[in-house]
mmCIF file of C-alpha atoms in Angstrom:
data_model
loop_
_atom_site.group_PDB
_atom_site.id
_atom_site.type_symbol
_atom_site.label_atom_id
_atom_site.label_comp_id
_atom_site.label_asym_id
_atom_site.label_seq_id
_atom_site.Cartn_x
_atom_site.Cartn_y
_atom_site.Cartn_z
ATOM 1 C CA MET A 542 73.428 48.044 -13.868
ATOM 2 C CA PRO A 543 75.221 45.070 -12.246
ATOM 3 C CA ARG A 544 75.305 41.767 -14.056
ATOM 4 C CA HIS A 545 73.170 38.890 -12.814
ATOM 5 C CA ALA A 546 70.723 41.369 -11.284
ATOM 6 C CA PHE A 547 67.465 39.670 -12.218
ATOM 7 C CA GLY A 548 65.736 36.895 -10.322
ATOM 8 C CA PHE A 549 62.470 36.603 -12.196
ATOM 9 C CA HIS A 550 59.192 35.180 -10.949
ATOM 10 C CA ARG A 551 58.270 31.683 -12.126
ATOM 11 C CA ASP A 552 55.506 33.115 -14.311
ATOM 12 C CA VAL A 553 58.083 35.069 -16.325
ATOM 13 C CA ARG A 554 60.378 32.076 -16.747
ATOM 14 C CA GLN A 555 57.489 29.879 -17.849
ATOM 15 C CA ALA A 556 56.258 32.505 -20.317
ATOM 16 C CA VAL A 557 59.706 32.850 -21.872
ATOM 17 C CA ARG A 558 60.076 29.088 -22.173
ATOM 18 C CA ARG A 559 56.633 28.795 -23.796
ATOM 19 C CA HIS A 560 57.489 31.618 -26.200
ATOM 20 C CA VAL A 561 60.670 29.878 -27.354
ATOM 21 C CA GLU A 562 59.078 26.441 -27.574
ATOM 22 C CA LYS A 563 56.176 27.851 -29.593
ATOM 23 C CA ALA A 564 58.672 29.437 -31.993
ATOM 24 C CA ILE A 565 60.475 26.108 -32.439
ATOM 25 C CA GLU A 566 57.222 24.239 -33.033
ATOM 26 C CA SER A 567 56.179 26.745 -35.698
ATOM 27 C CA VAL A 568 59.284 26.038 -37.798
ATOM 28 C CA ASP A 569 59.259 22.484 -39.118
ATOM 29 C CA HIS A 570 62.845 21.691 -40.092
ATOM 30 C CA ARG A 571 61.572 19.352 -42.804
ATOM 31 C CA ARG A 572 60.232 22.417 -44.647
ATOM 32 C CA TYR A 573 63.409 24.434 -44.118
ATOM 33 C CA ARG A 574 66.132 21.974 -45.012
ATOM 34 C CA GLN A 575 68.850 24.508 -45.737
ATOM 35 C CA GLU A 576 70.660 26.051 -42.791
ATOM 36 C CA ALA A 577 70.074 29.659 -43.864
ATOM 37 C CA ALA A 578 66.356 29.119 -44.511
ATOM 38 C CA TYR A 579 65.741 27.439 -41.149
ATOM 39 C CA THR A 580 67.774 30.047 -39.283
ATOM 40 C CA ALA A 581 65.837 32.914 -40.865
ATOM 41 C CA ALA A 582 62.484 31.283 -40.144
ATOM 42 C CA LEU A 583 63.365 30.548 -36.516
ATOM 43 C CA ALA A 584 64.763 34.048 -36.019
ATOM 44 C CA HIS A 585 61.486 35.527 -37.219
ATOM 45 C CA ALA A 586 59.449 33.193 -35.002
ATOM 46 C CA LEU A 587 61.451 34.157 -31.902
ATOM 47 C CA GLU A 588 60.639 37.838 -32.292
ATOM 48 C CA GLY A 589 58.054 39.420 -30.045
ATOM 49 C CA VAL A 590 57.031 40.051 -26.451
ATOM 50 C CA ALA A 591 57.555 36.877 -24.458
ATOM 51 C CA TYR A 592 56.140 38.334 -21.240
ATOM 52 C CA SER A 593 54.442 41.555 -20.186
ATOM 53 C CA GLY A 594 52.765 41.786 -16.821
ATOM 54 C CA SER A 595 53.099 42.597 -13.149
ATOM 55 C CA HIS A 596 56.593 41.114 -12.962
ATOM 56 C CA GLY A 597 58.083 43.080 -15.829
ATOM 57 C CA ARG A 598 58.498 42.694 -19.564
ATOM 58 C CA VAL A 599 60.688 40.588 -21.858
ATOM 59 C CA GLU A 600 60.948 41.268 -25.591
ATOM 60 C CA PHE A 601 63.145 39.658 -28.235
ATOM 61 C CA GLN A 602 64.273 40.835 -31.656
ATOM 62 C CA SER A 603 66.271 38.922 -34.230
ATOM 63 C CA THR A 604 68.537 40.014 -37.068
ATOM 64 C CA VAL A 605 69.672 37.653 -39.833
ATOM 65 C CA MET A 606 73.006 38.692 -41.296
ATOM 66 C CA ASP A 607 73.488 39.380 -44.986
ATOM 67 C CA ASP A 608 75.295 36.417 -46.527
ATOM 68 C CA ARG A 609 75.380 37.321 -50.202
ATOM 69 C CA GLY A 610 77.624 39.645 -52.167
ATOM 70 C CA PRO A 611 81.004 41.286 -51.545
ATOM 71 C CA GLY A 612 81.494 42.306 -47.918
ATOM 72 C CA ALA A 613 78.449 40.378 -46.710
ATOM 73 C CA ALA A 614 78.229 40.589 -42.916
ATOM 74 C CA GLU A 615 78.167 36.830 -42.339
ATOM 75 C CA ARG A 616 81.448 36.403 -44.196
ATOM 76 C CA TRP A 617 83.542 38.722 -42.028
ATOM 77 C CA SER A 618 81.651 38.600 -38.720
ATOM 78 C CA GLY A 619 81.236 34.825 -38.490
ATOM 79 C CA ALA A 620 77.639 35.274 -37.325
ATOM 80 C CA ASP A 621 74.439 34.052 -38.941
ATOM 81 C CA LEU A 622 72.165 36.007 -36.657
ATOM 82 C CA ALA A 623 71.924 38.225 -33.617
ATOM 83 C CA ILE A 624 69.311 37.970 -30.899
ATOM 84 C CA THR A 625 68.593 41.102 -28.905
ATOM 85 C CA ALA A 626 66.596 41.243 -25.718
ATOM 86 C CA THR A 627 65.054 44.026 -23.679
ATOM 87 C CA ILE A 628 64.460 42.817 -20.144
ATOM 88 C CA THR A 629 62.910 44.744 -17.255
ATOM 89 C CA ASP A 630 61.633 43.795 -13.841
ATOM 90 C CA GLY A 631 59.710 47.052 -13.533
ATOM 91 C CA GLN A 632 62.568 48.886 -11.853
ATOM 92 C CA SER A 633 65.702 48.124 -13.855
ATOM 93 C CA THR A 634 66.024 47.539 -17.583
ATOM 94 C CA VAL A 635 68.795 45.907 -19.586
ATOM 95 C CA ASP A 636 69.275 45.663 -23.352
ATOM 96 C CA LYS A 637 71.567 42.924 -24.570
ATOM 97 C CA ALA A 638 72.564 41.144 -27.761
ATOM 98 C CA ILE A 639 74.102 37.787 -28.645
ATOM 99 C CA LEU A 640 75.913 36.787 -31.838
ATOM 100 C CA VAL A 641 75.156 33.287 -33.066
ATOM 101 C CA GLN A 642 76.535 30.972 -35.740
ATOM 102 C CA ALA A 643 74.152 28.181 -36.710
ATOM 103 C CA LYS A 644 75.188 24.685 -37.764
ATOM 104 C CA ARG A 645 72.851 22.075 -39.226
ATOM 105 C CA GLY A 646 73.006 18.726 -37.482
ATOM 106 C CA GLU A 647 74.873 17.703 -34.362
ATOM 107 C CA LEU A 648 78.129 19.537 -33.682
ATOM 108 C CA LYS A 649 79.913 16.327 -32.753
ATOM 109 C CA LYS A 650 79.180 14.999 -36.245
ATOM 110 C CA LEU A 651 80.729 17.915 -38.137
ATOM 111 C CA SER A 652 83.365 16.916 -40.645
ATOM 112 C CA PRO A 653 86.950 18.084 -40.000
ATOM 113 C CA LYS A 654 86.461 20.726 -42.690
ATOM 114 C CA GLU A 655 83.199 21.948 -41.157
ATOM 115 C CA LYS A 656 84.730 21.967 -37.680
ATOM 116 C CA SER A 657 87.660 24.045 -38.916
ATOM 117 C CA ARG A 658 85.257 26.502 -40.528
ATOM 118 C CA ALA A 659 83.258 26.751 -37.294
ATOM 119 C CA GLN A 660 86.472 27.513 -35.388
ATOM 120 C CA CYS A 661 87.281 30.326 -37.828
ATOM 121 C CA GLN A 662 83.762 31.747 -37.582
ATOM 122 C CA ILE A 663 83.909 31.751 -33.794
ATOM 123 C CA GLY A 664 87.265 33.485 -33.995
ATOM 124 C CA ASP A 665 85.691 36.198 -36.132
ATOM 125 C CA MET A 666 82.816 36.622 -33.673
ATOM 126 C CA LYS A 667 85.244 36.801 -30.745
ATOM 127 C CA LYS A 668 86.751 39.918 -32.324
ATOM 128 C CA LEU A 669 83.334 41.556 -31.959
ATOM 129 C CA THR A 670 81.973 40.223 -28.669
ATOM 130 C CA LYS A 671 83.287 38.285 -25.673
ATOM 131 C CA ALA A 672 80.825 35.394 -25.646
ATOM 132 C CA PRO A 673 79.691 34.211 -29.103
ATOM 133 C CA LYS A 674 77.409 31.193 -29.406
ATOM 134 C CA LEU A 675 76.983 28.197 -31.659
ATOM 135 C CA MET A 676 73.444 27.017 -32.341
ATOM 136 C CA GLU A 677 72.842 23.446 -33.423
ATOM 137 C CA ILE A 678 69.794 23.323 -35.676
ATOM 138 C CA PRO A 679 67.898 20.153 -36.606
ATOM 139 C CA GLY A 680 69.227 18.012 -39.407
ATOM 140 C CA ASP A 681 67.929 14.824 -40.970
ATOM 141 C CA ASP A 682 69.582 12.554 -38.389
ATOM 142 C CA GLY A 683 70.121 14.905 -35.479
ATOM 143 C CA ARG A 684 68.101 16.108 -32.514
ATOM 144 C CA PRO A 685 64.651 17.510 -33.345
ATOM 145 C CA THR A 686 65.165 20.778 -31.446
ATOM 146 C CA PRO A 687 67.864 23.487 -31.548
ATOM 147 C CA GLY A 688 70.599 23.640 -28.955
ATOM 148 C CA VAL A 689 73.039 26.377 -27.915
ATOM 149 C CA TYR A 690 76.716 25.985 -27.016
ATOM 150 C CA SER A 691 79.432 28.304 -25.756
ATOM 151 C CA GLY A 692 81.472 29.414 -28.730
ATOM 152 C CA ASN A 693 84.436 30.128 -26.459
ATOM 153 C CA GLU A 694 84.539 26.578 -25.127
ATOM 154 C CA TYR A 695 84.137 25.070 -28.581
ATOM 155 C CA HIS A 696 86.873 27.349 -29.918
ATOM 156 C CA SER A 697 89.268 26.160 -27.215
ATOM 157 C CA ALA A 698 88.569 22.521 -28.160
ATOM 158 C CA GLY A 699 86.585 21.955 -24.992
ATOM 159 C CA SER A 700 83.321 20.070 -24.520
ATOM 160 C CA PRO A 701 80.733 22.824 -24.104
ATOM 161 C CA ARG A 702 77.428 22.098 -22.436
ATOM 162 C CA ARG A 703 74.413 21.863 -24.707
ATOM 163 C CA TYR A 704 71.384 23.944 -23.698
ATOM 164 C CA GLU A 705 68.027 23.261 -25.256
ATOM 165 C CA LEU A 706 66.998 26.585 -26.777
ATOM 166 C CA GLY A 707 64.198 27.154 -24.253
ATOM 167 C CA ASP A 708 66.520 26.383 -21.356
ATOM 168 C CA TYR A 709 69.144 28.707 -22.786
ATOM 169 C CA PHE A 710 66.772 31.664 -22.944
ATOM 170 C CA VAL A 711 65.514 31.046 -19.407
ATOM 171 C CA ASN A 712 68.808 30.192 -17.721
ATOM 172 C CA ARG A 713 71.289 32.349 -19.608
ATOM 173 C CA VAL A 714 69.491 35.214 -21.361
ATOM 174 C CA LEU A 715 66.709 36.038 -18.914
ATOM 175 C CA THR A 716 69.078 35.993 -15.936
ATOM 176 C CA THR A 717 71.507 38.311 -17.778
ATOM 177 C CA LEU A 718 74.318 35.732 -17.517
ATOM 178 C CA ASP A 719 74.800 35.922 -21.286
ATOM 179 C CA GLY A 720 74.638 38.876 -23.624
ATOM 180 C CA ASP A 721 76.665 41.905 -24.663
ATOM 181 C CA THR A 722 75.147 44.982 -23.029
ATOM 182 C CA ARG A 723 77.262 47.666 -24.736
ATOM 183 C CA PRO A 724 74.656 50.109 -26.127
ATOM 184 C CA LEU A 725 76.520 50.681 -29.397
ATOM 185 C CA PHE A 726 76.872 46.936 -29.923
ATOM 186 C CA VAL A 727 73.204 46.249 -29.213
ATOM 187 C CA GLU A 728 72.134 48.917 -31.673
ATOM 188 C CA ALA A 729 74.667 47.901 -34.321
ATOM 189 C CA VAL A 730 73.510 44.264 -34.531
ATOM 190 C CA LYS A 731 69.963 45.333 -35.398
ATOM 191 C CA ASP A 732 71.207 46.074 -38.926
ATOM 192 C CA SER A 733 71.764 42.972 -41.074
ATOM 193 C CA THR A 734 74.739 44.614 -42.797
ATOM 194 C CA LEU A 735 76.500 45.120 -39.438
ATOM 195 C CA THR A 736 78.013 48.269 -40.891
ATOM 196 C CA GLN A 737 78.223 50.093 -37.571
ATOM 197 C CA LEU A 738 79.533 47.017 -35.783
ATOM 198 C CA ARG A 739 82.419 46.920 -38.229
ATOM 199 C CA VAL A 740 83.162 50.556 -37.420
ATOM 200 C CA ILE A 741 83.097 49.796 -33.682
ATOM 201 C CA ALA A 742 85.425 46.807 -34.171
ATOM 202 C CA LYS A 743 87.940 48.877 -36.119
ATOM 203 C CA LYS A 744 87.961 51.510 -33.371
ATOM 204 C CA ASP A 745 88.685 48.803 -30.782
ATOM 205 C CA GLU A 746 91.606 47.327 -32.733
#
């Protein structure tokens, strides 16, 4: 189906925004101080049907990448999690997935070492998908809500726009502006080992 095909009713957009905001509110960053713990909790909270009604259906799934042991997916893919979405307006349906690397605290406050690591992680994600994302998660001194940035713009030393997570889902995911729609990719990122995604990447080399 063509990209940018959906123009959803206000009720759908509001439902998706409420779904994301409810997920954020359910995960108090003071109880999940480590990046991996917060990311896993938020990923779980985002899962579910955000809207189902006369205007279609929107459902999200999340996968947290393995980050322990030899060959752990996070180490070679650069991604902490993947968010998949199934979106339909009742006539057309699209499945899509987004790779995300999470960083605790504000991106502009990353140390040179942390910034260099983020650049490398984005580079790894770019080998797997065209539009990876960085997600800024709350830290002790940062913003209280997560934000999403273009990994491509950050990687090129640009100044990417920050989307509040709810705005990102409504403006970029729901509208199909963002997301990798390759069926094999979407299916592969539902496995936290990313084994099949690695096979796909090797075939594309």
